[in-house]
Structures are given as structure tokens and as C-alpha cells.
Coordinates of C-alpha atoms in Angstrom, one line a residue:
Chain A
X10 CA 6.7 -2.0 -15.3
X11 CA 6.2 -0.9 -11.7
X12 CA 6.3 2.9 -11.5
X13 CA 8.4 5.1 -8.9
X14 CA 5.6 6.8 -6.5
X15 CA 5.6 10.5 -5.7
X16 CA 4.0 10.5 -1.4
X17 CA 3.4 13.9 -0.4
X18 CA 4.1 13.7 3.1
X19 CA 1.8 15.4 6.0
X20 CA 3.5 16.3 9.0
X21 CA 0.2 16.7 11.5
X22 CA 0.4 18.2 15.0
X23 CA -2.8 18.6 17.0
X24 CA -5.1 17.7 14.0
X25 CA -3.0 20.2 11.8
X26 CA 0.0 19.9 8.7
X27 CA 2.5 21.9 9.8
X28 CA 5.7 22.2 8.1
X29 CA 9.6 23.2 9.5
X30 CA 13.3 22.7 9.1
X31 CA 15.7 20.0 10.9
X32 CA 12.6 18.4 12.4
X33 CA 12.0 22.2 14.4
X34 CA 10.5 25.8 13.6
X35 CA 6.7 24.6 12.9
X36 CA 4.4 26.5 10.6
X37 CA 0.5 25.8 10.4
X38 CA 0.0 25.2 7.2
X39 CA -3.5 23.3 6.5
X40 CA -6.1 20.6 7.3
X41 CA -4.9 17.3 6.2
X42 CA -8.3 15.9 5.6
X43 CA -8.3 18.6 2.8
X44 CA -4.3 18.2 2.0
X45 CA -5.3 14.2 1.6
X46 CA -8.2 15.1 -1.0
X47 CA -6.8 17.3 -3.0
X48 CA -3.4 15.5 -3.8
X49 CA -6.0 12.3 -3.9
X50 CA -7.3 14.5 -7.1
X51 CA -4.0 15.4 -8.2
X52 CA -2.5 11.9 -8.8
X53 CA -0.7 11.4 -5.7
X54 CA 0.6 7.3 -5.3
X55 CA 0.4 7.4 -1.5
X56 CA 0.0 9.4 1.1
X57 CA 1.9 9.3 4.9
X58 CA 1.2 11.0 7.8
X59 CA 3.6 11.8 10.3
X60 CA 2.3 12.8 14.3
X61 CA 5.3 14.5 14.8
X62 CA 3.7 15.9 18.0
X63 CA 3.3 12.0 19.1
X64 CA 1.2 12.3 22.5
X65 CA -1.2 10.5 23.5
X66 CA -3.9 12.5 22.6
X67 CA -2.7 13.2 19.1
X68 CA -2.9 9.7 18.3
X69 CA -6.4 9.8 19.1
X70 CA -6.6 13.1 16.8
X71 CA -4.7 11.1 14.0
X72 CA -7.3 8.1 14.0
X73 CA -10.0 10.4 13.6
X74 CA -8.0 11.6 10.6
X75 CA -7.4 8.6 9.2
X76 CA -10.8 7.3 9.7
X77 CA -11.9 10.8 7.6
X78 CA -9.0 10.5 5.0
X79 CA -9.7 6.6 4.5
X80 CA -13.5 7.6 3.4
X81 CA -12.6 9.7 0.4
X82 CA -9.3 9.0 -0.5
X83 CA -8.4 5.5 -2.6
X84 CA -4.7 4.6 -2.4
X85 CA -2.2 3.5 -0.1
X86 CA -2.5 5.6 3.6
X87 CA 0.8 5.2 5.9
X88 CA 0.6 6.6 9.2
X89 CA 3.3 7.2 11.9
X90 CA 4.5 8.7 14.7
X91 CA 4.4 8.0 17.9
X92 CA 3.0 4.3 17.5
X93 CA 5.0 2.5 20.4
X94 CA 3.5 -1.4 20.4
X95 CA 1.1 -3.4 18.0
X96 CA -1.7 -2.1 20.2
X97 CA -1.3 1.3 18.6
X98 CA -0.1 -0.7 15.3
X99 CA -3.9 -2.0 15.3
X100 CA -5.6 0.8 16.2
X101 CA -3.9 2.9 12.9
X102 CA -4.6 0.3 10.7
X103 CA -8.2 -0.6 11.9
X104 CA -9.2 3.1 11.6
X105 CA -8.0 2.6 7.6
X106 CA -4.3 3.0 7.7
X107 CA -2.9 0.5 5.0
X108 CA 0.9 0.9 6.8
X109 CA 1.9 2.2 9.7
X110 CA 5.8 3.6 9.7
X111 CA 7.7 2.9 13.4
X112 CA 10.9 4.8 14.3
X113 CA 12.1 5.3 17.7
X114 CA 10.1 2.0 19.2
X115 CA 11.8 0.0 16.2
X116 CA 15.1 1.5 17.5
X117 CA 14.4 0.7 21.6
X118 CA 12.5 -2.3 20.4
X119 CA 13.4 -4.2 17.0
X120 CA 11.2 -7.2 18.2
X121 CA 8.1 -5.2 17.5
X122 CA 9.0 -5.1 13.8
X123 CA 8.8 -9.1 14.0
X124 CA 5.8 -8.9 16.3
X125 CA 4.1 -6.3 13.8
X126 CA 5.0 -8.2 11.2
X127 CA 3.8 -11.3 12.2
X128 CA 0.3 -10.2 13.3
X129 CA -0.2 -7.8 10.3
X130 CA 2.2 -8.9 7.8
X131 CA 5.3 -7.2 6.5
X132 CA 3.5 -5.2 3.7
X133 CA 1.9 -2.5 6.8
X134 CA 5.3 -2.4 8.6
X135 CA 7.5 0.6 7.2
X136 CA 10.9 1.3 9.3
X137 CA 11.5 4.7 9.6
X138 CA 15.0 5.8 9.5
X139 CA 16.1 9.2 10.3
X140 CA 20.2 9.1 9.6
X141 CA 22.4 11.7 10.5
X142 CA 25.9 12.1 8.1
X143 CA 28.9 11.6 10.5
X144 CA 32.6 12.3 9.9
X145 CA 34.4 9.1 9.0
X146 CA 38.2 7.9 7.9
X147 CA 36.5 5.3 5.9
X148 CA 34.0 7.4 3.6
X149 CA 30.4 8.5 4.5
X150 CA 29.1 6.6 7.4
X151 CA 25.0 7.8 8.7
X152 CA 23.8 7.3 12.4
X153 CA 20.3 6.7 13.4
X154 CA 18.6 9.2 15.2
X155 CA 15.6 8.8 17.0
X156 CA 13.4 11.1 19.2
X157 CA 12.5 13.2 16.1
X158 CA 16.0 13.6 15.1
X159 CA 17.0 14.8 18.9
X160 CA 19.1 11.7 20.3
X161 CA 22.3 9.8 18.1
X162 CA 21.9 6.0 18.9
X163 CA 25.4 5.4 17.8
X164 CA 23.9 2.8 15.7
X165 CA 25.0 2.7 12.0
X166 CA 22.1 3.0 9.5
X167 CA 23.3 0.5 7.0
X168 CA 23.6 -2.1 9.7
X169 CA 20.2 -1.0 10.9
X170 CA 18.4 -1.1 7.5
X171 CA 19.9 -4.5 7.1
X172 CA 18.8 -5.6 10.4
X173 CA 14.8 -4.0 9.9
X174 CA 14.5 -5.8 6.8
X175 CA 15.5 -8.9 8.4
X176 CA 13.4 -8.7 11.0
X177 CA 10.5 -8.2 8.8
X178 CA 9.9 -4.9 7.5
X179 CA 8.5 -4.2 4.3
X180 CA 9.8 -1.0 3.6
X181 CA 12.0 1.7 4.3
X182 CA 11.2 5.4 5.5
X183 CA 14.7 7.3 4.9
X184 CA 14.9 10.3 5.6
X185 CA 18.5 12.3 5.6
X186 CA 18.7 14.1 9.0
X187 CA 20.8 16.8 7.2
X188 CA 18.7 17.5 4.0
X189 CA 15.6 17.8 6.1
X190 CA 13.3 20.8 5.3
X191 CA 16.2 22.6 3.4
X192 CA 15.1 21.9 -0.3
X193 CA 19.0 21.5 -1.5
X194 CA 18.0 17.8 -2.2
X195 CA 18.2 14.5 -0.9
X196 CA 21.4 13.0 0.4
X197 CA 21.3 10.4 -2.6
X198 CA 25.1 8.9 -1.3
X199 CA 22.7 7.8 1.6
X200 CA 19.3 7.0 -0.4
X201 CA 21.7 4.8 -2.9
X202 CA 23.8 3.2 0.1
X203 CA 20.8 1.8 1.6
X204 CA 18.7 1.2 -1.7
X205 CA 21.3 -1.4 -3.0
X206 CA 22.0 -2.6 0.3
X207 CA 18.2 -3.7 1.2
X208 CA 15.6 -6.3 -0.9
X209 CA 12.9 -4.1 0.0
X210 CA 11.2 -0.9 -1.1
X211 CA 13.2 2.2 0.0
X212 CA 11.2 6.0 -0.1
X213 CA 13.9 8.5 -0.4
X214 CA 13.3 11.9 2.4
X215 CA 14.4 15.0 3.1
X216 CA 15.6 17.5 1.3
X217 CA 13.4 17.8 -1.9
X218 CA 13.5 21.5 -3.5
X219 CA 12.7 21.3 -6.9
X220 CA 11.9 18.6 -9.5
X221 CA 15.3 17.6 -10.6
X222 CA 15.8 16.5 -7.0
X223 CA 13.3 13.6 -7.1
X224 CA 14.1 13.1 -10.3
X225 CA 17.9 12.7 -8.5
X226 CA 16.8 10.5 -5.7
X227 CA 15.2 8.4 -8.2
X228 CA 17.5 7.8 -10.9
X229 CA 20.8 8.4 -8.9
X230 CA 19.9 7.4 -5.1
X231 CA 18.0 4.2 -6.7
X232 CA 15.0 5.2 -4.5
X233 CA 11.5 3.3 -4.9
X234 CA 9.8 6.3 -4.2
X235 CA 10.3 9.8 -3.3
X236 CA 8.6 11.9 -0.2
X237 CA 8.3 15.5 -0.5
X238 CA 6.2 17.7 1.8
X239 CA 6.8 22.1 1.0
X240 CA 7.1 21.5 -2.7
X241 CA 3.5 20.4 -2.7
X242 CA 2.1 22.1 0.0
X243 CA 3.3 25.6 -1.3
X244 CA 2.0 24.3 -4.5
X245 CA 5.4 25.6 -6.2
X246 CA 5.0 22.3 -8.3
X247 CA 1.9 20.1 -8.7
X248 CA 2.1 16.3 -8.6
X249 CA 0.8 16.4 -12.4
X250 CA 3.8 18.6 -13.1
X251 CA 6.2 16.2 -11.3
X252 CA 5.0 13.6 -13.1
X253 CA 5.7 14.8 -16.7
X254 CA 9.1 16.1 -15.4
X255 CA 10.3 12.4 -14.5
X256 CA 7.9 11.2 -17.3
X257 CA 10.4 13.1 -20.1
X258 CA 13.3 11.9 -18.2
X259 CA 12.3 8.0 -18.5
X260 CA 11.2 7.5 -15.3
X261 CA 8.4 5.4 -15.5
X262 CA 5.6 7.0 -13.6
X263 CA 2.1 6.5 -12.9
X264 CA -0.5 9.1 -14.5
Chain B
X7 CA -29.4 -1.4 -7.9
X8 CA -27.5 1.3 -5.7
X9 CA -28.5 0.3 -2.0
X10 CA -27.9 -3.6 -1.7
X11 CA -25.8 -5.6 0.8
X12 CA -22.7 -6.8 -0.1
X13 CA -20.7 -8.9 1.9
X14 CA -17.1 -8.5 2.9
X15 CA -15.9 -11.5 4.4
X16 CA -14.1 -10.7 7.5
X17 CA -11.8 -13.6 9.0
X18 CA -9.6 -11.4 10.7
X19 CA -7.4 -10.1 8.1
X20 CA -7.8 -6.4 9.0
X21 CA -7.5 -4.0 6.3
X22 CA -11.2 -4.5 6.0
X23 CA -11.7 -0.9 6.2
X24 CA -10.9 0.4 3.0
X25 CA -12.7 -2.3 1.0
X26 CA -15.8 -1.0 2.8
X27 CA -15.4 2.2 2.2
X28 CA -14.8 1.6 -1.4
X29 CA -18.0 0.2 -1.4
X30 CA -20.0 2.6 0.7
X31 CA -18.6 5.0 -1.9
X32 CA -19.9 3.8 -4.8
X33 CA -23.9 3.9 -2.7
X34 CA -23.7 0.3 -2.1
X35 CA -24.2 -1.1 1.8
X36 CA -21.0 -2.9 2.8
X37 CA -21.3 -5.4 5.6
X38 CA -18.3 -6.8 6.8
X39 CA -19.1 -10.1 8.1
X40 CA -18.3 -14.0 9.2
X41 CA -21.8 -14.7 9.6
X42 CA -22.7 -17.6 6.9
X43 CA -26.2 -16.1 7.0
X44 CA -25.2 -12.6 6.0
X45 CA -22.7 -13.8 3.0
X46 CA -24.9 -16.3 1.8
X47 CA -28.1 -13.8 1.5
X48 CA -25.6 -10.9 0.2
X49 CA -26.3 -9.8 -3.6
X50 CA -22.5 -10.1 -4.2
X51 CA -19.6 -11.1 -1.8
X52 CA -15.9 -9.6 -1.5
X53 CA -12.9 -11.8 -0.3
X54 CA -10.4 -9.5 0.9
X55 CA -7.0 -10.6 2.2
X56 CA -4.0 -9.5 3.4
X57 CA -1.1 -11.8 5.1
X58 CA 0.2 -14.5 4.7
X59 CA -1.3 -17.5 3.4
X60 CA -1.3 -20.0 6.1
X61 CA -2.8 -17.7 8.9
X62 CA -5.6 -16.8 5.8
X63 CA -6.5 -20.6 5.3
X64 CA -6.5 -21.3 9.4
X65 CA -8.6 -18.3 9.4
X66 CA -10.8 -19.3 6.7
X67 CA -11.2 -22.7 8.2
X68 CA -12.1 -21.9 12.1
X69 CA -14.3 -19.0 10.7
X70 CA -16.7 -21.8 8.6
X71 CA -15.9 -19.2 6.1
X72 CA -14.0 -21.9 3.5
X73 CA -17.3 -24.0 3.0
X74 CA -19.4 -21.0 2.7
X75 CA -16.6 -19.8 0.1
X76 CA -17.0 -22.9 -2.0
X77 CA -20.7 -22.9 -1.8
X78 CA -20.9 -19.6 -3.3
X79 CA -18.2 -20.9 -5.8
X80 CA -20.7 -24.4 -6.7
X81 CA -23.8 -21.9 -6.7
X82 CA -22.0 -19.6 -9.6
X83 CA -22.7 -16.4 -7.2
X84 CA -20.5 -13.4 -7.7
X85 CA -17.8 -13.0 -5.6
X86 CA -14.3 -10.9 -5.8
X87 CA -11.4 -11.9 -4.8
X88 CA -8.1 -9.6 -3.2
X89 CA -5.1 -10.3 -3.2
X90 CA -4.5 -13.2 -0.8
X91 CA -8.0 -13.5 -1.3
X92 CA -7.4 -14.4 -5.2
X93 CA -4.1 -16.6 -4.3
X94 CA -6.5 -19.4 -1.9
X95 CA -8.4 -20.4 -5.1
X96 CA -5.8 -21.8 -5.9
X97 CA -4.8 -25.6 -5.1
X98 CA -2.1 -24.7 -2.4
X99 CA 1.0 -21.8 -1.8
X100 CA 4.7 -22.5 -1.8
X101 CA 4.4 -19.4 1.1
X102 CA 6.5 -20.3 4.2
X103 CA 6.6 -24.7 3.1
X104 CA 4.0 -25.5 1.5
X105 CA -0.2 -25.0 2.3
X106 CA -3.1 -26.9 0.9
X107 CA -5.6 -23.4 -0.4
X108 CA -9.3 -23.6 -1.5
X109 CA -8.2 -25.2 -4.9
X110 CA -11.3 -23.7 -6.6
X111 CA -8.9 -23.1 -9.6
X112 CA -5.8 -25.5 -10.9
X113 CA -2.5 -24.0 -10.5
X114 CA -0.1 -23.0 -7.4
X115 CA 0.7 -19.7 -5.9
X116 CA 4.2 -19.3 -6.1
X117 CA 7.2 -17.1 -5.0
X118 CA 8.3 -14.0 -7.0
X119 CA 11.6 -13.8 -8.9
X120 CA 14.4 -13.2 -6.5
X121 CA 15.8 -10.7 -9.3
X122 CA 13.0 -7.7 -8.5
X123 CA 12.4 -6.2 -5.0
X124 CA 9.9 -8.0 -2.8
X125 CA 7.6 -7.1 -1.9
X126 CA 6.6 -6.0 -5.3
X127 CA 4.9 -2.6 -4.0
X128 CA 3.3 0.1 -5.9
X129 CA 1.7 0.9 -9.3
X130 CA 1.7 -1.4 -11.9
X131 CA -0.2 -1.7 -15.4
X132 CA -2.5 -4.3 -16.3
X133 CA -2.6 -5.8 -19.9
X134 CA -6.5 -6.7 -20.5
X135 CA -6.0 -10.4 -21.8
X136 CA -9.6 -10.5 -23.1
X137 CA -12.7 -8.1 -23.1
X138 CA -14.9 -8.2 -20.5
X139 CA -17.3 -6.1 -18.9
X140 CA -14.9 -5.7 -15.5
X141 CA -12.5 -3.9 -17.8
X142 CA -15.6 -1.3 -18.9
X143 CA -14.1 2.6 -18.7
X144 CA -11.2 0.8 -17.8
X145 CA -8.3 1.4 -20.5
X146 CA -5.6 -1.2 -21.5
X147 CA -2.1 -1.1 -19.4
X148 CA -4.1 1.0 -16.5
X149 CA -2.2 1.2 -13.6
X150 CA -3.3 -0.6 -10.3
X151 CA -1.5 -0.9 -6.1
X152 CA 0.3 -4.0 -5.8
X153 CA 1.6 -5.3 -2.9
X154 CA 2.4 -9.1 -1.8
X155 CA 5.3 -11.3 -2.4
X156 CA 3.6 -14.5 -4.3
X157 CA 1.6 -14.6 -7.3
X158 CA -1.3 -17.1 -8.7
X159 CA 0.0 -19.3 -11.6
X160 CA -3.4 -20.7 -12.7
X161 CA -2.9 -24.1 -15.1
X162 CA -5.4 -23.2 -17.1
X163 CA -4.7 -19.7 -19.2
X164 CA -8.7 -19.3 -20.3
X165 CA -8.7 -18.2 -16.5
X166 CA -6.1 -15.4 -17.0
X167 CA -7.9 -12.1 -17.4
X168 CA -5.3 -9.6 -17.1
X169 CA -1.3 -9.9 -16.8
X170 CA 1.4 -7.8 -15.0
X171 CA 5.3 -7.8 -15.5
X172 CA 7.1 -8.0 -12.7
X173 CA 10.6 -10.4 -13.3
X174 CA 7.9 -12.5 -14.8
X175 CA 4.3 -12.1 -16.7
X176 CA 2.1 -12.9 -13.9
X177 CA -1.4 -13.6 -13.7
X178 CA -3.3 -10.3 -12.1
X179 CA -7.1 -10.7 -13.3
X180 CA -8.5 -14.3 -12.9
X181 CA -11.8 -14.8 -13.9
X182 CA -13.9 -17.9 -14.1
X183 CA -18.0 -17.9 -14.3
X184 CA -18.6 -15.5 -11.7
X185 CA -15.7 -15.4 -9.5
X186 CA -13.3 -12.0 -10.2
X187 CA -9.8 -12.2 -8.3
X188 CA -7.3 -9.5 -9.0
X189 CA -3.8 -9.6 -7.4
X190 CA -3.6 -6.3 -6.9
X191 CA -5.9 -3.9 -4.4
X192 CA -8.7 -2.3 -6.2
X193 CA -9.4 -0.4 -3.2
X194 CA -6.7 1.3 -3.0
X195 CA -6.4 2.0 -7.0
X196 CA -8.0 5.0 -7.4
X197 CA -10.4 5.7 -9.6
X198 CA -10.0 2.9 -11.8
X199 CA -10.3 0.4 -8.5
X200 CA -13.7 2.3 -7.9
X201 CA -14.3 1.5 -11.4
X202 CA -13.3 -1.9 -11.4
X203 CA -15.7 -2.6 -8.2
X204 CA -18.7 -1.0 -10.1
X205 CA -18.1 -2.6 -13.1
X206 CA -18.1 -6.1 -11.2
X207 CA -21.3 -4.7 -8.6
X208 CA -23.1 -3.8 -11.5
X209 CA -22.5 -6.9 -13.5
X210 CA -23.7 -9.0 -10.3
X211 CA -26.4 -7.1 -9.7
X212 CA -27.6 -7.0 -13.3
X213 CA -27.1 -11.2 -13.3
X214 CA -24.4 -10.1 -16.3
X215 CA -21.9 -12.7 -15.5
X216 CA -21.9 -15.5 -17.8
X217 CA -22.6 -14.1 -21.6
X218 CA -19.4 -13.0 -22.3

């Protein structure tokens, strides 16, 4: 049976994890060459790395740490961030990146998901969404926000999910705009919404507090896989612990 | 012995990378290549592949890699097969029409079940259909990375070394003499993909292959 995957995520600024709330209020808090090994050790599924500073120089910074990571770590590495054509799509993936996740250039550009797609195949394109809960007559409705959550597009995320998949992409990066970097859990009306609306692999983000949240996004959003970033960097749970927690709940689980 | 070349086939598939590392990790000297030469003098040769199967046999073709493939095939030398790598042994791929592959082995690479999610992504077990010395420190139902969209449906099941469930029980191990293929990335597998590499390094360097 294929298992649900726990992907610590690593924000990285400047070479650095840093972690904050919203998408703002950034805290050093490691190396991610070291943050890649050690959850390598702890029986992470995948790992993804997020420039969220996304100049031009901290691309280059991020190729010399995925080049690094790619050495000693031995499962699936998705970058993103930043990555604008499939010039910078190549450049991830040759320095040892297995996916590369696009976001506001998917958004301004949906042809490079095809273009991506087509050169490198659908399996290292992951769309990330970032969607934003808006006030609607007909139930709960989620715009797409780009920019690092700083500009609404208007655009609906269910329509956009639809439309990403279509275009090619092999996965889907969700992450609730709302829940972000509050640990009150993920928005799983969203995380479900898009799950059963799209044939391809959806990781649930945002919000993750505590182990009954992935186990929620899991079970109740219908998420593929789960992304959490201060639970495992403050080390208030370990992976292995996560594991057994969903392991006793029947979620079947690598280990 | 620790220290040899092995080839990695390059014919532009990218991802190449991580195989090498893999490699380089376990003391060996990866050299990724498309130099007949360099494949043909390796001590053991890896096929790695990702995409789709079309580009991967027009690749194969313009590179002069698909003769040098299926001499190393008739000359019984070891090679291992990823992925894509494993599905153009096969006869040909219903991927995007319909594409004549390698057909080292009988069968046809086929579509997945329309029931599960595809790409079929992430950690799956693999049920050991037979001992064999790629499987050493390896246990039953260990989990290994998936990803692709197709599967290998060899004819003949003596081939099938190893099976994975996913909306059906698909072939993930092939082996036959000294060719290895596994569906899913043993690169990216942690620990057990390291093992799986040094079992089959060892086994080719040791001239293994063929008594069991």
C-alpha cells in the first residue's frame, strides 16, 4: 500500500532555515545542510526547500545547498522559490533537486508548467498554491496568492488546481494562507476540496501544531502527504514519533 | 572491489545526479557517460531514466546508447535498470500511442489503473518474489520511492523479482541473468536503495550473478 509521507519543510533565506508566521516575522533557526541530515536520519519521506528570500543570489546559495544536501541525503529533494523559467528549472534539478515547486511564475505564466513538464517530465513539476479563505454566499471559496502570500490574483484555487494539473503538473503544494505558521492546524475544508478535486498528489501546508493535525490533514483533508516546518524544527515532536502516532491510527506510514 | 568505474548512462535524462552520488557514496567511482568506450569498459553499468518513454528511446537511439545497451544485454554484463530505465526492456509502451522499446524482455509497459492517483508517488513496499542476493539485508515488504505513471507487465513471470500494489500487483523487481530493473528509485530509497545498489555492485563485481 503506498504510505502518506511526513516532508519537513525548510524555509532557507541567505543560506539559512528560518521560520515565521503568515509568510513574515523571520527567525534564524539553523543550517539546512544539517536540518537535511538529521531528518534524513530520522525517517523523513522527502524533504522541500523553500528560498523564500527568492533573489538572485539566493538561488545561487540554494544550488550550493542542494548540491551539499543531494550528497548525503537519499530521498526525494524538492526545491522552490523563486524559480521563474525552465532555465532556473534545470539548474535546481541538475545540482540534484528531484522536483522543483513553482508558484508565482506558474500564476503569471501557466505555460511554463507545460514547458517544464515537457522538458523534465511531470513527476519534477510541483505547483505551489498558497490560497487565501474569502467570504462567500455560496460556502468556502480560497483565492491564490502569490508574491509570498502578498498579492490576491482573484483567481479561484479550485479552478487553478484544476487548471495546473491539466497543464501538467505532477503535484500539488497547498498551503492554507490563513493556517500558516499558527500551529491551529491545516484548513482541511481546503486540503479535502482540492484533494478530491485533482488526479494528482496533493501535500497538505500550513498550520500543523501538533500530531493530531497531520494525522487530520491526512485522514480528514484526504491529503497525500503532509508538510510541517516548527514541529520538527523545535523538535517538540520527532518524525519517529509522528510516525507511530498515525501508525496507531491506521494510517499507513513508512518506518 | 570499493574503487571501480561504473557507468551511468547519460542520454540526457537529467536526474543523473543522485544516481551518482548514490554511488560515490557507497566508495565506488561513478562516471556518468554516453561514451560507448566508457560503458563498455565499466565493471557494471546503471540505466537511469526519468520521462517519458518516447523522448527515452529517441534519446537512446541518437546517443548509440540502444546498441551499446543490447550488447551489454548479449554479453550477460551487469547492468541496472531505473525506472524508465527498467520499462525500455520491454517490447514497446502504450505511453502517449504506442512506442517500439528495447524489447530485451517480452511483455508491454502499460498504463496504471485510472482508480489510484497518478502519478503513483511515494513509498511503497516491495514483496520479495524469490531469494536473491539483491534482496541481501534487505527485509520482505521494505518500502521503496515510486514515481511514474506506467508499469512493466513482463510475459514471462520467472522474470518478476519483486511486486508492488498499487490498483494492481505490478511488477517492481525484474531480473533476468545479469540485468536488475526496479520500477521504483533506489536512489532515492534510503538506506535500503544504498543497500540495494551494494548488493547488486557487489554481486557484479564478485561475478555472482548467475548461481542463484
Amino acid at each position: 500500500m503506498l504510505t502518506k509521507r511526513i516532508i519537513p519543510c525548510l524555509d532557507v533565506t541567505q543560506g539559512r532555515v528560518v521560520k515565521g508566521t503568515s509568510f513574515m516575522d523571520l527567525r534564524d533557526v539553523g543550517d539546512p545542510v544539517e536540518f537535511a541530515a538529521f531528518y534524513y536520519k530520522e525517517g523523513a519521506d522527502e524533504l522541500v526547500f523553500l528560498d523564500i528570500g527568492a533573489t538572485p543570489e539566493g538561488r545561487s546559495t540554494m544550488v550550493d545547498v542542494v548540491e551539499r544536501v543531494s550528497k548525503q541525503v537519499f530521498i526525494p529533494l524538492t526545491v522552490g522559490g523563486g524559480l521563474r523559467n525552465t532555465h532556473d528549472i534545470r539548474r535546481m534539478l541538475e545540482a540534484g533537486a528531484d522536483k522543483t515547486a513553482i508558484n508565482t511564475a506558474a500564476v503569471l505564466n501557466p505555460q511554463l508548467i507545460g514547458n517544464g513538464a515537457k522538458k523534465f517530465g511531470s513527476q519534477c513539476i510541483v505547483v505551489a498554491i498558497d490560497a487565501k479563505r474569502v467570504i462567500s454566499a455560496d460556502g468556502p471559496k480560497w483565492e491564490v496568492c502569490t508574491h509570498g502570500g502578498r498579492k490576491q490574483t482573484g483567481i479561484d484555487a479550485t479552478t487553478w488546481a484544476k487548471q495546473a494539473v491539466a497543464l501538467g503538473a505532477g503535484e500539488l503544494l497547498l498551503t492554507s494562507w490563513d493556517a500558516d505558521g499558527h500551529r491551529t492546524g491545516y484548513d482541511l475544508e481546503l486540503t479535502r476540496t482540492i484533494s478530491e478535486t485533482v488526479t494528482v498528489p496533493v501535500i497538505a501546508s500550513g498550520g500543523a501544531g501538533n500530531l493530531k493535525h497531520l494525522y487530520q490533514a491526512l485522514a480528514d483533508g484526504k491529503a497525500d502527504a503532509v508538510l510541517a516546518a516548527s514541529i520538527f524544527h523545535y523538535q517538540t515532536y520527532s518524525i519517529h514519533q509522528a510516525k507511530d502516532y498515525l501508525a496507531e491510527r491506521g494510517v499507513p506510514v513508512r518506518k | 572491489m570499493k574503487g571501480e568505474m561504473i557507468a551511468i548512462i547519460d542520454y540526457g535524462a537529467g536526474n543523473l545526479r543522485s544516481v551518482a552520488n548514490a554511488i560515490a557514496k557507497l566508495g565506488y567511482q561513478p562516471r556518468v557517460t554516453n561514451n560507448p568506450g566508457d560503458v563498455l569498459s565499466a565493471a557494471a553499468v546503471i540505466l537511469p531514466g526519468v520521462g517519458a518513454a518516447a523522448d527515452t528511446m529517441r534519446n537512446l537511439a541518437e546517443s548509440g546508447m540502444s546498441e551499446v545497451i543490447r550488447q551489454l544485454i548479449s554479453e550477460e554484463r551487469p547492468l541496472f535498470a531505473i525506472c524508465m530505465g527498467m520499462q525500455v526492456m520491454l517490447q514497446g509502451s502504450e505511453e502517449g500511442g504506442w512506442h517500439e522499446c528495447l524489447g530485451v524482455i517480452p511483455g508491454i509497459v502499460k498504463r496504471l489503473s485510472s482508480e489510484v492517483k497518478i502519478p503513483h508517488m511515494g513509498w511503497n513496499q516491495v514483496k520479495q518474489r524469490i531469494a536473491h542476493p539483491i534482496f541481501d539485508a534487505i527485509p520482505d515488504e521494505a518500502n521503496f520511492y515510486f514515481v511514474h505513471s506506467y508499469y512493466a507487465d513482463p510475459d514471462d513471470t520467472s522474470v518478476v523479482a519483486g511486486t508492488t500494489d498499487y490498483g494492481v500487483s505490478m511488477c517492481s523487481v525484474m531480473i533476468k541473468g545479469n540485468l536488475v530493473a526496479t520500477q521504483f528509485h533506489p536512489e532515492k530509497s534510503g538506506e535500503y536503495g544504498l543497500r540495494m545498489y551494494s548488493n547488486f555492485l557487489q554481486m557484479a563485481l564478485k561475478g555472482r550473478f548467475g548461481r542463484c
